[in-house]
Amino acid sequence: MNLTLFVWRQEDANAQGRMEKYEAQAITPDMSFLEMLDVVNLGLIAQGRAPIAFEHDCREGICGSCSMMINGVAHGPRPATATCQLHMRHFKDGDTLHIEPWRSKAFPVIKDLVVDRGSFDRIIQAGGYVSVNTGNAPDANAIPVPKVDSELAMDAAACIGCGACVAACPNGSAALFTSAKISHLGLLPQGGPEREIRVLRMVEAMDEEGFGNCTMHRECEAVCPKQISTNFIARMNREFLRASLKHAKT
Amino acid sequence: MDLNSQVPSGPIEKKWDQHRFEMKLVNPSNKRKHTILVVGSGLAGASAAASLAELGYNVKCFCYQDSPRRAHSIAAQGGINAAKNYPNDGDSISRLFYDTVKGGDFRSREANVYRLAQISVNIIDQCVAQGVPFAREYGGLLDNRSFGGAQVSRTFYARGQTGQQLLLGAYQALERQIHLRKVQMFPRTEMLDLIVIDGKARGITARNLVTGTIESFVGDAVVLATGGYGNVFYLSTNAKNSNATAIWRAYKRGAAFANPCYTQIHPTCIPVSGHYQSKLTLMSESLRNDGRIWVPLKKGDPRPPNEIPRQERDYFLERKYPSFGNLVPRDVASRNAKQICDEGRGVGPTGQSVYLDFAEALERLGEETIREKYGNLFEMYERITAENPYKVPMRIYPAIHYTMGGLWVDYNLMSTIPGLFVAGEANFSDHGANRLGASALMQGLADGYFIIPYTLGNYLASTKLEKVTAEDPRCKQTEDGVSALTHQLLSINGQRPADSFHQELGKVLWEDCGMARSEAGLKRALRKIPEIREEFWKDLRVIGANEELNQELEKAGRVADYMDLAELICRDALERAESCGCHFREEFQTPEGEAKRNDSDFCYVAAWEFKGRGQPPALHKEALHFENVHLTQRSYK
């Protein structure tokens, strides 16, 4: 297969970026999307040109490093698939692809397709944990957890923190990411004691980082490689309202 | 070089308790006067950093990724072992200890393994308290499944994403400490050298991967938790950027490297499909609970698998090992798959794979149950191969997955450089010559949550440290060395990118130091590797400069280290003239083709000491003593 690529190139955070055109030649259908970029980069290096910087690591869809818009869609055309797990068999010979970094004010570009997602870590720092020090734990079976709750918590906890939800959202909202952590911990008895303070702090941190508000476009759910449901955003809103009312009284 | 293992005296079940009592403590108000550097933020690094900060130490934590949550522990699928005996099926600390020592083919240190089995139960408690959503039964209690090398169900799991959930637990604990300002986090920062002052590890020199700034950080102790070195083979199940540079540069500063030839090949990976392939994907060992491994009896049988009747199939693991069947340890399963493919009975377009078939389990349990247990793995398989494993058997082949070797550590997890502690896959400590499934997560968390926080305190309390700052001329000297190397890599101006050398090196290692090794093959590899290295230093091309985000430069530095490490791996494999666990020397096998150990000559840990560039390293031996298990020929029949 041969494809034409238009790729966002930007030397560093302060540089003016632009789209550049490349030809991707001798691509085979079994290659992953990132392997296709590897091939393009080898070609660029051979010509003495700077290879395209892009984030990647595990290449099996779990570390959440890879992050690119492919023809305007976060992680490309396949549902429930991170870019590293997208294979070239889903494209046709002669296709033209536009490849850009995540687009969001809260994810500034560092270079080419690499963005800074430190804002996600700071949302977690605000309360995305159970405050239990090492060594304090009771026996693991001391508190039974209903299987349905535990399964639902796991659905939320499956988030890989890639940021596709933010990139896809017309408002640049991090509601799906934040609500997934709030729901994961809020659904479990272990997360119970901090349930209210957690949602208040994490929502506040989300706003401070410059993410937009959620107006339920549900674009996030559509591109999420782990199919995290927007039901969790509804859950976050309920939790937030409940906690706000309770804490407003005191 | 002194290889004192520091194993406490007394009966094995009392050693750790007694040692914890005897270790010196740092007064709570003195803890905040100490700074500890933790390199790596996977299970071992994040858990150590968080736990040390909880105790009151000031911690600086470094990772090359953009966030500590992306460390490769996240990709572990199947589960974590613990001797909880919740299923009431006969498990105990002694049994987990025995299974691990036996699984490692009697090449690990007994006292370390026993401690690991003891701590395993605390890990599960800790993780549940953090909110790790392990799989549960309808009654609300935790579920278990089985893994290779065990006849009990002791593996806790969170769907096929156990590593992810455990890492997020440790990551969240770490982020909490960052919020409390007890941990300062340095993402996108790669350690490029160890600072040794007065014979003690006092800091690291690191490169900021965004700006290229080379900077030193000093402290009172350094913890390396930088993972294994499987990527030396180029194709492996490791993340693309996982690398050996931190441990390798510590080795060059005087830390002994133990058992480098113990590299594990995982039996159930998706087969290689082409030259462009950048990495291999693992299919969890848990699949062997319900999947049956087979090949056609007849060589080159052209029929699709579903049309081959049962009597014309060879379920070779079940045939050869009736009591463990498909759940034999990884080294045994991998070697058998290779033998079958070498005989010409492999399947698929390349003949380099075997079937892993769920037809029978689907019939017995129904598609819904199978989907619940392995759904995400089946999806992952289909995504990569475009084949639906609910309809046709998976095709699998072994791939490099884990390295049991690593920096030598004593019972306190301290290397041969005082003040340099090594945790998780980066050390050599607990798995002998073969690691059992679901034991890596256990070891990483045991080291980070429950061992280092104690033993590091003991070191600080019993060591006099001079005051050192990052402006110290000895730090500057290390920085100059790092800058010089970076400059050298950038100025070769040859033709070939780092990847092409890496690929070439990996191929040599896979062929001559992979699943089966021989004297002739190892000698051939030891001739070829220096040739590739010479070419590398003559013909490398790195585009760009140091003062920018430069992924090619990062790769080049790592590949430079792989060249030297590959040589040490082959040297160690040649020196160990026996077969044990994953180290299979063709010359040493039983009549049935199993690994044949030589306990009278090789019952030791091989620890290599760097003697300078161009000089052969020195071999030191730590004899292994078995007082609690009886050395036997491993049998899974």
CSV table of C-alpha atoms in Angstrom, one decimal, chain B residues 120-318:
chain,number,residue,atom,x,y,z
B,120,SER,CA,2.6,-12.0,49.3
B,121,VAL,CA,-0.4,-12.0,51.6
B,122,ASN,CA,0.1,-8.4,52.8
B,123,ILE,CA,0.3,-7.2,49.2
B,124,ILE,CA,-3.2,-8.4,48.5
B,125,ASP,CA,-4.5,-6.7,51.6
B,126,GLN,CA,-2.7,-3.5,50.8
B,127,CYS,CA,-4.0,-3.4,47.2
B,128,VAL,CA,-7.6,-4.1,48.1
B,129,ALA,CA,-7.4,-1.3,50.7
B,130,GLN,CA,-6.2,1.1,47.9
B,131,GLY,CA,-9.3,0.2,45.9
B,132,VAL,CA,-7.8,-2.2,43.3
B,133,PRO,CA,-10.8,-3.9,41.8
B,134,PHE,CA,-9.8,-7.5,41.9
B,135,ALA,CA,-12.2,-10.1,40.4
B,136,ARG,CA,-14.8,-11.3,43.0
B,137,GLU,CA,-17.3,-14.1,43.5
B,138,TYR,CA,-21.0,-13.4,43.8
B,139,GLY,CA,-20.6,-13.6,47.6
B,140,GLY,CA,-18.4,-10.5,47.4
B,141,LEU,CA,-15.1,-12.3,48.2
B,142,LEU,CA,-12.1,-12.5,46.1
B,143,ASP,CA,-11.7,-14.9,43.2
B,144,ASN,CA,-8.6,-16.9,42.2
B,145,ARG,CA,-7.3,-18.7,39.2
B,146,SER,CA,-4.4,-21.0,38.4
B,147,PHE,CA,-1.1,-20.2,36.7
B,148,GLY,CA,1.7,-22.4,35.4
B,149,GLY,CA,3.9,-24.3,37.8
B,150,ALA,CA,1.3,-24.6,40.5
B,151,GLN,CA,-1.4,-27.1,41.4
B,152,VAL,CA,-3.4,-24.6,43.5
B,153,SER,CA,-5.3,-21.5,42.6
B,154,ARG,CA,-3.5,-18.6,44.2
B,155,THR,CA,-3.6,-16.0,41.5
B,156,PHE,CA,-5.6,-12.8,42.1
B,157,TYR,CA,-6.6,-10.9,39.0
B,158,ALA,CA,-8.5,-7.9,37.6
B,159,ARG,CA,-9.8,-9.2,34.3
B,160,GLY,CA,-6.8,-9.3,31.9
B,161,GLN,CA,-5.5,-6.0,33.3
B,162,THR,CA,-4.0,-6.9,36.7
B,163,GLY,CA,-0.8,-5.1,36.1
B,164,GLN,CA,-2.7,-1.9,35.1
B,165,GLN,CA,-4.8,-2.0,38.3
B,166,LEU,CA,-1.9,-2.7,40.6
B,167,LEU,CA,0.2,0.0,39.0
B,168,LEU,CA,-2.7,2.5,39.2
B,169,GLY,CA,-2.9,1.6,42.9
B,170,ALA,CA,0.8,2.3,43.4
B,171,TYR,CA,0.6,5.4,41.1
B,172,GLN,CA,-2.3,6.8,43.1
B,173,ALA,CA,-0.4,6.3,46.3
B,174,LEU,CA,2.6,8.1,44.7
B,175,GLU,CA,0.4,11.0,43.4
B,176,ARG,CA,-1.0,11.4,46.9
B,177,GLN,CA,2.6,11.9,48.2
B,178,ILE,CA,3.3,14.3,45.4
B,179,HIS,CA,0.3,16.3,46.5
B,180,LEU,CA,1.6,16.2,50.1
B,181,ARG,CA,4.9,17.4,48.8
B,182,LYS,CA,6.8,14.5,50.1
B,183,VAL,CA,7.7,13.2,46.6
B,184,GLN,CA,9.0,15.4,43.9
B,185,MET,CA,8.3,13.8,40.5
B,186,PHE,CA,10.6,14.2,37.5
B,187,PRO,CA,8.8,12.7,34.4
B,188,ARG,CA,10.5,12.7,31.0
B,189,THR,CA,13.9,12.4,32.7
B,190,GLU,CA,16.3,9.6,32.0
B,191,MET,CA,19.0,8.5,34.3
B,192,LEU,CA,22.3,8.3,32.4
B,193,ASP,CA,24.8,7.7,35.2
B,194,LEU,CA,25.2,6.9,38.8
B,195,ILE,CA,27.1,9.2,41.1
B,196,VAL,CA,29.4,7.3,43.5
B,197,ILE,CA,31.2,9.3,46.1
B,198,ASP,CA,33.4,7.8,48.7
B,199,GLY,CA,32.4,4.4,47.5
B,200,LYS,CA,28.7,5.1,48.2
B,201,ALA,CA,25.8,5.7,45.8
B,202,ARG,CA,25.0,9.4,46.3
B,203,GLY,CA,23.0,10.5,43.2
B,204,ILE,CA,22.3,10.2,39.6
B,205,THR,CA,23.0,12.2,36.5
B,206,ALA,CA,20.0,12.5,34.2
B,207,ARG,CA,18.9,14.1,31.0
B,208,ASN,CA,15.8,16.1,30.7
B,209,LEU,CA,14.2,14.5,27.6
B,210,VAL,CA,12.4,17.7,26.5
B,211,THR,CA,15.2,20.3,26.8
B,212,GLY,CA,18.3,18.0,26.8
B,213,THR,CA,19.6,19.5,30.0
B,214,ILE,CA,22.0,17.2,31.8
B,215,GLU,CA,21.7,17.6,35.5
B,216,SER,CA,22.8,15.8,38.7
B,217,PHE,CA,20.6,15.0,41.6
B,218,VAL,CA,22.1,14.0,45.0
B,219,GLY,CA,20.7,12.2,48.0
B,220,ASP,CA,21.5,9.7,50.7
B,221,ALA,CA,20.6,6.6,48.8
B,222,VAL,CA,19.5,5.6,45.4
B,223,VAL,CA,16.8,3.0,44.5
B,224,LEU,CA,16.9,1.6,41.0
B,225,ALA,CA,13.6,0.1,39.9
B,226,THR,CA,14.1,0.4,36.2
B,227,GLY,CA,12.8,-3.0,35.0
B,228,GLY,CA,14.4,-5.7,33.0
B,229,TYR,CA,16.6,-5.8,29.9
B,230,GLY,CA,14.5,-8.0,27.6
B,231,ASN,CA,14.6,-5.4,24.9
B,232,VAL,CA,18.3,-6.2,24.2
B,233,PHE,CA,16.7,-8.9,21.9
B,234,TYR,CA,15.0,-6.1,19.9
B,235,LEU,CA,11.7,-8.0,19.6
B,236,SER,CA,10.2,-8.7,23.0
B,237,THR,CA,7.0,-8.1,24.8
B,238,ASN,CA,8.6,-5.2,26.7
B,239,ALA,CA,7.5,-1.6,26.0
B,240,LYS,CA,9.5,0.0,23.1
B,241,ASN,CA,11.3,2.3,25.5
B,242,SER,CA,12.0,-0.1,28.3
B,243,ASN,CA,15.8,-0.2,28.5
B,244,ALA,CA,18.8,-1.4,30.4
B,245,THR,CA,20.7,1.9,30.6
B,246,ALA,CA,20.2,2.7,34.3
B,247,ILE,CA,21.3,-0.7,35.5
B,248,TRP,CA,24.1,-1.0,32.9
B,249,ARG,CA,25.7,2.3,33.9
B,250,ALA,CA,25.4,1.3,37.5
B,251,TYR,CA,27.2,-1.9,36.6
B,252,LYS,CA,30.0,0.2,35.0
B,253,ARG,CA,30.2,2.1,38.3
B,254,GLY,CA,30.8,-1.1,40.3
B,255,ALA,CA,27.5,-2.9,40.9
B,256,ALA,CA,27.8,-6.6,40.1
B,257,PHE,CA,25.5,-7.9,37.4
B,258,ALA,CA,24.1,-11.4,38.3
B,259,ASN,CA,23.0,-14.2,36.1
B,260,PRO,CA,22.6,-12.1,32.9
B,261,CYS,CA,21.9,-15.3,30.8
B,262,TYR,CA,18.6,-16.0,32.7
B,263,THR,CA,16.2,-14.6,30.2
B,264,GLN,CA,12.7,-15.8,30.0
B,265,ILE,CA,10.8,-16.7,26.9
B,266,HIS,CA,7.0,-16.6,27.3
B,267,PRO,CA,5.2,-19.4,25.5
B,268,THR,CA,2.0,-17.6,24.5
B,269,CYS,CA,2.7,-14.6,22.3
B,270,ILE,CA,1.3,-13.6,18.9
B,271,PRO,CA,3.7,-14.8,16.2
B,272,VAL,CA,6.0,-12.5,14.2
B,273,SER,CA,4.3,-11.5,11.0
B,274,GLY,CA,7.0,-9.4,9.2
B,275,HIS,CA,10.3,-7.6,9.1
B,276,TYR,CA,8.9,-4.2,10.1
B,277,GLN,CA,7.6,-5.7,13.3
B,278,SER,CA,8.4,-3.4,16.2
B,279,LYS,CA,7.4,-5.5,19.2
B,280,LEU,CA,5.6,-8.7,20.2
B,281,THR,CA,2.4,-9.0,22.0
B,282,LEU,CA,1.8,-11.4,24.9
B,283,MET,CA,-1.3,-13.4,25.4
B,284,SER,CA,-1.7,-14.0,29.1
B,285,GLU,CA,-0.6,-17.3,30.6
B,286,SER,CA,-4.1,-17.4,32.2
B,287,LEU,CA,-5.4,-18.5,28.8
B,288,ARG,CA,-3.7,-21.9,29.4
B,289,ASN,CA,-6.3,-22.5,32.2
B,290,ASP,CA,-8.9,-23.2,29.5
B,291,GLY,CA,-7.0,-23.2,26.2
B,292,ARG,CA,-5.5,-26.4,24.9
B,293,ILE,CA,-2.2,-26.3,23.0
B,294,TRP,CA,-1.9,-28.6,20.0
B,295,VAL,CA,-0.5,-29.1,16.5
B,296,PRO,CA,-1.5,-31.6,13.7
B,297,LEU,CA,0.1,-35.0,14.1
B,298,LYS,CA,1.0,-35.0,10.5
B,299,LYS,CA,3.7,-32.6,9.2
B,300,GLY,CA,2.5,-29.9,6.9
B,301,ASP,CA,-1.2,-30.9,7.3
B,302,PRO,CA,-2.9,-28.4,5.0
B,303,ARG,CA,-6.4,-28.6,6.5
B,304,PRO,CA,-7.8,-25.7,8.6
B,305,PRO,CA,-7.7,-26.6,12.3
B,306,ASN,CA,-11.4,-27.1,12.7
B,307,GLU,CA,-11.4,-29.9,10.1
B,308,ILE,CA,-8.6,-31.9,11.8
B,309,PRO,CA,-10.2,-34.6,13.9
B,310,ARG,CA,-9.2,-35.0,17.5
B,311,GLN,CA,-7.3,-38.3,16.9
B,312,GLU,CA,-5.1,-36.5,14.3
B,313,ARG,CA,-4.0,-33.8,16.8
B,314,ASP,CA,-1.1,-33.8,19.1
B,315,TYR,CA,-1.8,-32.1,22.4
B,316,PHE,CA,1.9,-32.3,23.1
B,317,LEU,CA,2.0,-30.7,26.6
B,318,GLU,CA,-0.9,-32.9,27.9
